[in-house]
Amino acid sequence: MFTDLLSLLKNANPKVVINNLKSLKYEPLLTLVQYYQLETRSGLKYKVLETMCELMVIQPDPSCSIFLSSRLPIQLATDIQSTRSVRLVEQQCRTFNTCLTYPNKMPRNHHDHLDEPFITHLLTLIETEDIPYDPEGVLPAVFLATLLSLNLHYKDTRSNKICNVLKSRSHATHLTEMLLVAFNRDENLTRYHTETENSVRKLVQDLFSSPDTAELFFTNDIKSSD
């Protein structure tokens, strides 16, 4: 079913898809969220997430805001922490990132759920050299993009949970190395939409705004990016 739906979305005239969504008042988007929450089979969950991403590409506004305001980001954060399939967790992160990087304000109560344990999970795996279920070592970069997407929603560094978690760490070697490489190349690792703010630049600026987090960047890392 979802394979056919995805094929239809990718090959159909986007205007036709948008007009159909409008006529249905975008209710199919919330139906997809509910289906994802109830489905237990990983293959079908993957297809649902693919469908969501395709819809956000076809019509970012209001698709992204509808998904962002739903329970989807919270459910994805929970699943990202428990999923042990690289393929599925990559798609979960991609959906999370696509939803969060479109310039919409995240509901206040979402911040209570996208909390320190979630951020700590991402940071821990970014710093882990050998994740048992990730033999190819692709997930640290995936989790970095997810961290960057979430950081776009912190406008005040004093209440920035990512910075606050990092203040308690004595090092974040892999994180700072990947950030500086991307920063030096002027790369935006979360450019899912043309309107997206440069997430790499923002996190680097946020970290350098406090001596506690600025110390995480070793002197040789700073020099190597010059």
mmCIF file of C-alpha atoms in Angstrom:
data_model
loop_
_atom_site.group_PDB
_atom_site.id
_atom_site.type_symbol
_atom_site.label_atom_id
_atom_site.label_comp_id
_atom_site.label_asym_id
_atom_site.label_seq_id
_atom_site.Cartn_x
_atom_site.Cartn_y
_atom_site.Cartn_z
ATOM 1 C CA MET A 1 0.000 0.000 0.000
ATOM 2 C CA PHE A 2 2.638 2.541 1.042
ATOM 3 C CA THR A 3 4.931 1.526 -1.811
ATOM 4 C CA ASP A 4 2.170 2.423 -4.272
ATOM 5 C CA LEU A 5 1.398 5.630 -2.384
ATOM 6 C CA LEU A 6 5.041 6.691 -2.433
ATOM 7 C CA SER A 7 5.299 5.985 -6.141
ATOM 8 C CA LEU A 8 2.161 8.036 -6.732
ATOM 9 C CA LEU A 9 3.458 10.972 -4.682
ATOM 10 C CA LYS A 10 6.818 10.979 -6.453
ATOM 11 C CA ASN A 11 5.338 10.795 -9.939
ATOM 12 C CA ALA A 12 2.169 12.843 -9.595
ATOM 13 C CA ASN A 13 1.845 16.518 -10.363
ATOM 14 C CA PRO A 14 2.600 18.245 -7.021
ATOM 15 C CA LYS A 15 -0.289 20.663 -7.583
ATOM 16 C CA VAL A 16 -2.718 17.742 -7.754
ATOM 17 C CA VAL A 17 -1.363 16.336 -4.483
ATOM 18 C CA ILE A 18 -1.605 19.741 -2.794
ATOM 19 C CA ASN A 19 -5.163 20.323 -4.008
ATOM 20 C CA ASN A 20 -6.215 16.916 -2.694
ATOM 21 C CA LEU A 21 -4.646 17.584 0.689
ATOM 22 C CA LYS A 22 -6.370 20.955 0.864
ATOM 23 C CA SER A 23 -9.739 19.424 0.011
ATOM 24 C CA LEU A 24 -9.274 16.953 2.867
ATOM 25 C CA LYS A 25 -8.095 19.720 5.226
ATOM 26 C CA TYR A 26 -4.755 17.911 5.605
ATOM 27 C CA GLU A 27 -6.358 15.216 7.765
ATOM 28 C CA PRO A 28 -4.325 12.452 6.006
ATOM 29 C CA LEU A 29 -1.179 13.886 7.632
ATOM 30 C CA LEU A 30 -2.499 13.275 11.140
ATOM 31 C CA THR A 31 -3.776 9.864 10.054
ATOM 32 C CA LEU A 32 -0.198 8.997 9.079
ATOM 33 C CA VAL A 33 1.027 10.092 12.509
ATOM 34 C CA GLN A 34 -1.544 7.889 14.215
ATOM 35 C CA TYR A 35 -0.709 4.960 11.948
ATOM 36 C CA TYR A 36 2.997 5.330 12.713
ATOM 37 C CA GLN A 37 2.337 5.374 16.454
ATOM 38 C CA LEU A 38 0.208 2.230 16.324
ATOM 39 C CA GLU A 39 2.257 0.213 13.822
ATOM 40 C CA THR A 40 4.781 -2.254 15.272
ATOM 41 C CA ARG A 41 6.302 -3.682 12.091
ATOM 42 C CA SER A 42 9.558 -1.891 11.285
ATOM 43 C CA GLY A 43 9.145 -2.237 7.522
ATOM 44 C CA LEU A 44 5.791 -0.476 7.543
ATOM 45 C CA LYS A 45 6.986 2.165 10.011
ATOM 46 C CA TYR A 46 9.818 2.921 7.576
ATOM 47 C CA LYS A 47 7.385 3.326 4.678
ATOM 48 C CA VAL A 48 5.133 5.645 6.702
ATOM 49 C CA LEU A 49 8.110 7.855 7.522
ATOM 50 C CA GLU A 50 9.164 7.904 3.866
ATOM 51 C CA THR A 51 5.654 9.038 2.945
ATOM 52 C CA MET A 52 5.757 11.815 5.548
ATOM 53 C CA CYS A 53 9.087 13.073 4.220
ATOM 54 C CA GLU A 54 7.797 13.084 0.656
ATOM 55 C CA LEU A 55 4.758 15.121 1.697
ATOM 56 C CA MET A 56 6.980 17.634 3.489
ATOM 57 C CA VAL A 57 9.018 18.005 0.305
ATOM 58 C CA ILE A 58 5.944 18.457 -1.891
ATOM 59 C CA GLN A 59 4.383 21.069 0.384
ATOM 60 C CA PRO A 60 6.589 22.127 3.308
ATOM 61 C CA ASP A 61 3.998 24.629 4.485
ATOM 62 C CA PRO A 62 1.746 23.595 6.173
ATOM 63 C CA SER A 63 2.887 19.935 6.203
ATOM 64 C CA CYS A 64 5.910 20.608 8.421
ATOM 65 C CA SER A 65 3.944 22.727 10.878
ATOM 66 C CA ILE A 66 1.175 20.105 11.115
ATOM 67 C CA PHE A 67 3.690 17.345 11.827
ATOM 68 C CA LEU A 68 5.632 19.582 14.207
ATOM 69 C CA SER A 69 2.506 20.422 16.211
ATOM 70 C CA SER A 70 1.497 16.773 16.450
ATOM 71 C CA ARG A 71 2.893 14.024 18.674
ATOM 72 C CA LEU A 72 5.247 12.971 15.880
ATOM 73 C CA PRO A 73 8.472 14.671 17.110
ATOM 74 C CA ILE A 74 7.972 13.268 20.616
ATOM 75 C CA GLN A 75 7.270 9.772 19.287
ATOM 76 C CA LEU A 76 10.306 9.938 17.008
ATOM 77 C CA ALA A 77 12.553 11.058 19.872
ATOM 78 C CA THR A 78 11.369 8.056 21.888
ATOM 79 C CA ASP A 79 11.884 5.675 18.978
ATOM 80 C CA ILE A 80 15.320 7.027 18.072
ATOM 81 C CA GLN A 81 16.481 6.085 21.569
ATOM 82 C CA SER A 82 15.180 2.516 21.360
ATOM 83 C CA THR A 83 15.557 1.522 17.687
ATOM 84 C CA ARG A 84 18.440 -0.827 16.874
ATOM 85 C CA SER A 85 17.989 -0.949 13.104
ATOM 86 C CA VAL A 86 20.334 1.459 11.340
ATOM 87 C CA ARG A 87 18.035 1.758 8.330
ATOM 88 C CA LEU A 88 15.000 2.606 10.451
ATOM 89 C CA VAL A 89 16.758 4.970 12.846
ATOM 90 C CA GLU A 90 18.222 6.852 9.871
ATOM 91 C CA GLN A 91 14.711 7.363 8.519
ATOM 92 C CA GLN A 92 13.387 8.338 11.937
ATOM 93 C CA CYS A 93 16.106 10.975 12.221
ATOM 94 C CA ARG A 94 15.550 12.181 8.660
ATOM 95 C CA THR A 95 11.834 12.655 9.334
ATOM 96 C CA PHE A 96 12.532 14.391 12.653
ATOM 97 C CA ASN A 97 15.048 16.703 10.988
ATOM 98 C CA THR A 98 12.848 17.537 8.001
ATOM 99 C CA CYS A 99 10.015 18.419 10.350
ATOM 100 C CA LEU A 100 12.104 20.553 12.736
ATOM 101 C CA THR A 101 14.247 22.447 10.246
ATOM 102 C CA TYR A 102 11.403 24.217 8.462
ATOM 103 C CA PRO A 103 11.157 27.672 10.092
ATOM 104 C CA ASN A 104 8.204 27.053 12.398
ATOM 105 C CA LYS A 105 8.050 27.530 16.149
ATOM 106 C CA MET A 106 7.926 24.298 18.080
ATOM 107 C CA PRO A 107 5.104 23.934 20.633
ATOM 108 C CA ARG A 108 6.256 24.785 24.147
ATOM 109 C CA ASN A 109 5.303 21.417 25.624
ATOM 110 C CA HIS A 110 7.513 19.592 23.102
ATOM 111 C CA HIS A 111 10.567 21.024 24.854
ATOM 112 C CA ASP A 112 9.584 19.055 27.959
ATOM 113 C CA HIS A 113 9.826 15.813 26.005
ATOM 114 C CA LEU A 114 12.792 16.590 23.751
ATOM 115 C CA ASP A 115 14.773 16.794 26.936
ATOM 116 C CA GLU A 116 18.184 16.148 28.492
ATOM 117 C CA PRO A 117 17.977 12.316 28.325
ATOM 118 C CA PHE A 118 17.249 12.507 24.581
ATOM 119 C CA ILE A 119 20.093 14.971 24.027
ATOM 120 C CA THR A 120 22.434 12.865 26.171
ATOM 121 C CA HIS A 121 21.553 9.791 24.099
ATOM 122 C CA LEU A 122 22.463 11.603 20.872
ATOM 123 C CA LEU A 123 25.702 12.991 22.310
ATOM 124 C CA THR A 124 26.749 9.650 23.758
ATOM 125 C CA LEU A 125 26.356 7.873 20.433
ATOM 126 C CA ILE A 126 28.074 10.694 18.552
ATOM 127 C CA GLU A 127 31.079 10.119 20.827
ATOM 128 C CA THR A 128 30.884 6.297 20.686
ATOM 129 C CA GLU A 129 33.446 4.866 18.271
ATOM 130 C CA ASP A 130 31.867 1.431 17.873
ATOM 131 C CA ILE A 131 28.086 1.319 18.117
ATOM 132 C CA PRO A 132 27.298 -2.427 18.198
ATOM 133 C CA TYR A 133 24.402 -2.245 15.724
ATOM 134 C CA ASP A 134 26.167 0.248 13.412
ATOM 135 C CA PRO A 135 29.125 -1.625 11.849
ATOM 136 C CA GLU A 136 29.525 0.960 9.063
ATOM 137 C CA GLY A 137 29.743 3.853 11.539
ATOM 138 C CA VAL A 138 27.101 6.006 9.839
ATOM 139 C CA LEU A 139 25.026 6.971 12.872
ATOM 140 C CA PRO A 140 27.249 9.619 14.537
ATOM 141 C CA ALA A 141 26.750 11.911 11.524
ATOM 142 C CA VAL A 142 23.020 11.108 11.499
ATOM 143 C CA PHE A 143 22.675 11.948 15.195
ATOM 144 C CA LEU A 144 24.686 15.143 14.726
ATOM 145 C CA ALA A 145 22.143 16.322 12.137
ATOM 146 C CA THR A 146 19.344 15.541 14.596
ATOM 147 C CA LEU A 147 21.100 17.510 17.332
ATOM 148 C CA LEU A 148 21.571 20.427 14.937
ATOM 149 C CA SER A 149 17.896 20.350 13.929
ATOM 150 C CA LEU A 150 16.788 20.504 17.546
ATOM 151 C CA ASN A 151 19.228 23.311 18.315
ATOM 152 C CA LEU A 152 17.506 25.568 15.775
ATOM 153 C CA HIS A 153 14.626 25.843 18.264
ATOM 154 C CA TYR A 154 16.718 27.297 21.087
ATOM 155 C CA LYS A 155 16.797 31.062 20.729
ATOM 156 C CA ASP A 156 18.271 31.835 24.154
ATOM 157 C CA THR A 157 21.570 30.143 24.984
ATOM 158 C CA ARG A 158 20.785 30.327 28.710
ATOM 159 C CA SER A 159 17.882 27.919 28.235
ATOM 160 C CA ASN A 160 19.601 25.881 25.524
ATOM 161 C CA LYS A 161 19.398 22.295 26.773
ATOM 162 C CA ILE A 162 22.091 21.102 24.385
ATOM 163 C CA CYS A 163 24.561 23.644 25.743
ATOM 164 C CA ASN A 164 23.526 22.838 29.300
ATOM 165 C CA VAL A 165 24.128 19.117 28.792
ATOM 166 C CA LEU A 166 27.498 19.801 27.183
ATOM 167 C CA LYS A 167 28.549 21.987 30.125
ATOM 168 C CA SER A 168 28.571 18.871 32.282
ATOM 169 C CA ARG A 169 30.929 17.025 29.903
ATOM 170 C CA SER A 170 34.690 17.162 30.068
ATOM 171 C CA HIS A 171 35.060 16.487 26.344
ATOM 172 C CA ALA A 172 33.063 16.106 23.134
ATOM 173 C CA THR A 173 35.857 15.280 20.723
ATOM 174 C CA HIS A 174 33.887 13.800 17.836
ATOM 175 C CA LEU A 175 31.179 16.437 18.063
ATOM 176 C CA THR A 176 33.621 19.349 17.925
ATOM 177 C CA GLU A 177 35.670 17.747 15.155
ATOM 178 C CA MET A 178 32.633 17.207 12.928
ATOM 179 C CA LEU A 179 31.321 20.689 13.679
ATOM 180 C CA LEU A 180 34.587 22.379 12.811
ATOM 181 C CA VAL A 181 35.008 20.448 9.566
ATOM 182 C CA ALA A 182 31.498 21.432 8.471
ATOM 183 C CA PHE A 183 31.957 25.011 9.700
ATOM 184 C CA ASN A 184 35.216 25.390 7.780
ATOM 185 C CA ARG A 185 33.499 24.162 4.611
ATOM 186 C CA ASP A 186 30.499 26.423 5.260
ATOM 187 C CA GLU A 187 28.234 23.374 5.124
ATOM 188 C CA ASN A 188 24.713 23.286 6.454
ATOM 189 C CA LEU A 189 24.190 19.665 7.513
ATOM 190 C CA THR A 190 20.420 20.095 7.894
ATOM 191 C CA ARG A 191 19.456 21.878 4.703
ATOM 192 C CA TYR A 192 16.228 20.013 4.044
ATOM 193 C CA HIS A 193 14.506 23.287 3.056
ATOM 194 C CA THR A 194 15.889 26.357 1.282
ATOM 195 C CA GLU A 195 14.677 28.584 4.131
ATOM 196 C CA THR A 196 16.657 26.727 6.784
ATOM 197 C CA GLU A 197 19.097 28.669 8.945
ATOM 198 C CA ASN A 198 22.683 27.344 8.873
ATOM 199 C CA SER A 199 22.482 24.929 11.788
ATOM 200 C CA VAL A 200 26.224 24.298 12.000
ATOM 201 C CA ARG A 201 27.013 27.988 12.313
ATOM 202 C CA LYS A 202 24.307 28.423 14.946
ATOM 203 C CA LEU A 203 25.501 25.579 17.184
ATOM 204 C CA VAL A 204 29.120 26.715 16.953
ATOM 205 C CA GLN A 205 28.075 30.238 17.921
ATOM 206 C CA ASP A 206 25.933 28.904 20.774
ATOM 207 C CA LEU A 207 28.812 26.826 22.130
ATOM 208 C CA PHE A 208 31.269 29.711 21.945
ATOM 209 C CA SER A 209 28.846 31.969 23.808
ATOM 210 C CA SER A 210 29.842 30.322 27.098
ATOM 211 C CA PRO A 211 33.371 29.614 28.397
ATOM 212 C CA ASP A 212 32.167 26.259 29.744
ATOM 213 C CA THR A 213 31.227 24.946 26.313
ATOM 214 C CA ALA A 214 33.864 26.883 24.375
ATOM 215 C CA GLU A 215 36.481 24.857 26.268
ATOM 216 C CA LEU A 216 35.264 21.732 24.485
ATOM 217 C CA PHE A 217 36.982 22.962 21.336
ATOM 218 C CA PHE A 218 40.624 22.001 21.754
ATOM 219 C CA THR A 219 43.258 24.518 20.675
ATOM 220 C CA ASN A 220 44.554 22.242 17.917
ATOM 221 C CA ASP A 221 41.011 21.858 16.537
ATOM 222 C CA ILE A 222 40.617 25.620 16.327
ATOM 223 C CA LYS A 223 43.949 25.963 14.533
ATOM 224 C CA SER A 224 43.219 23.135 12.115
ATOM 225 C CA SER A 225 40.059 24.897 10.908
ATOM 226 C CA ASP A 226 41.886 28.130 10.048
#
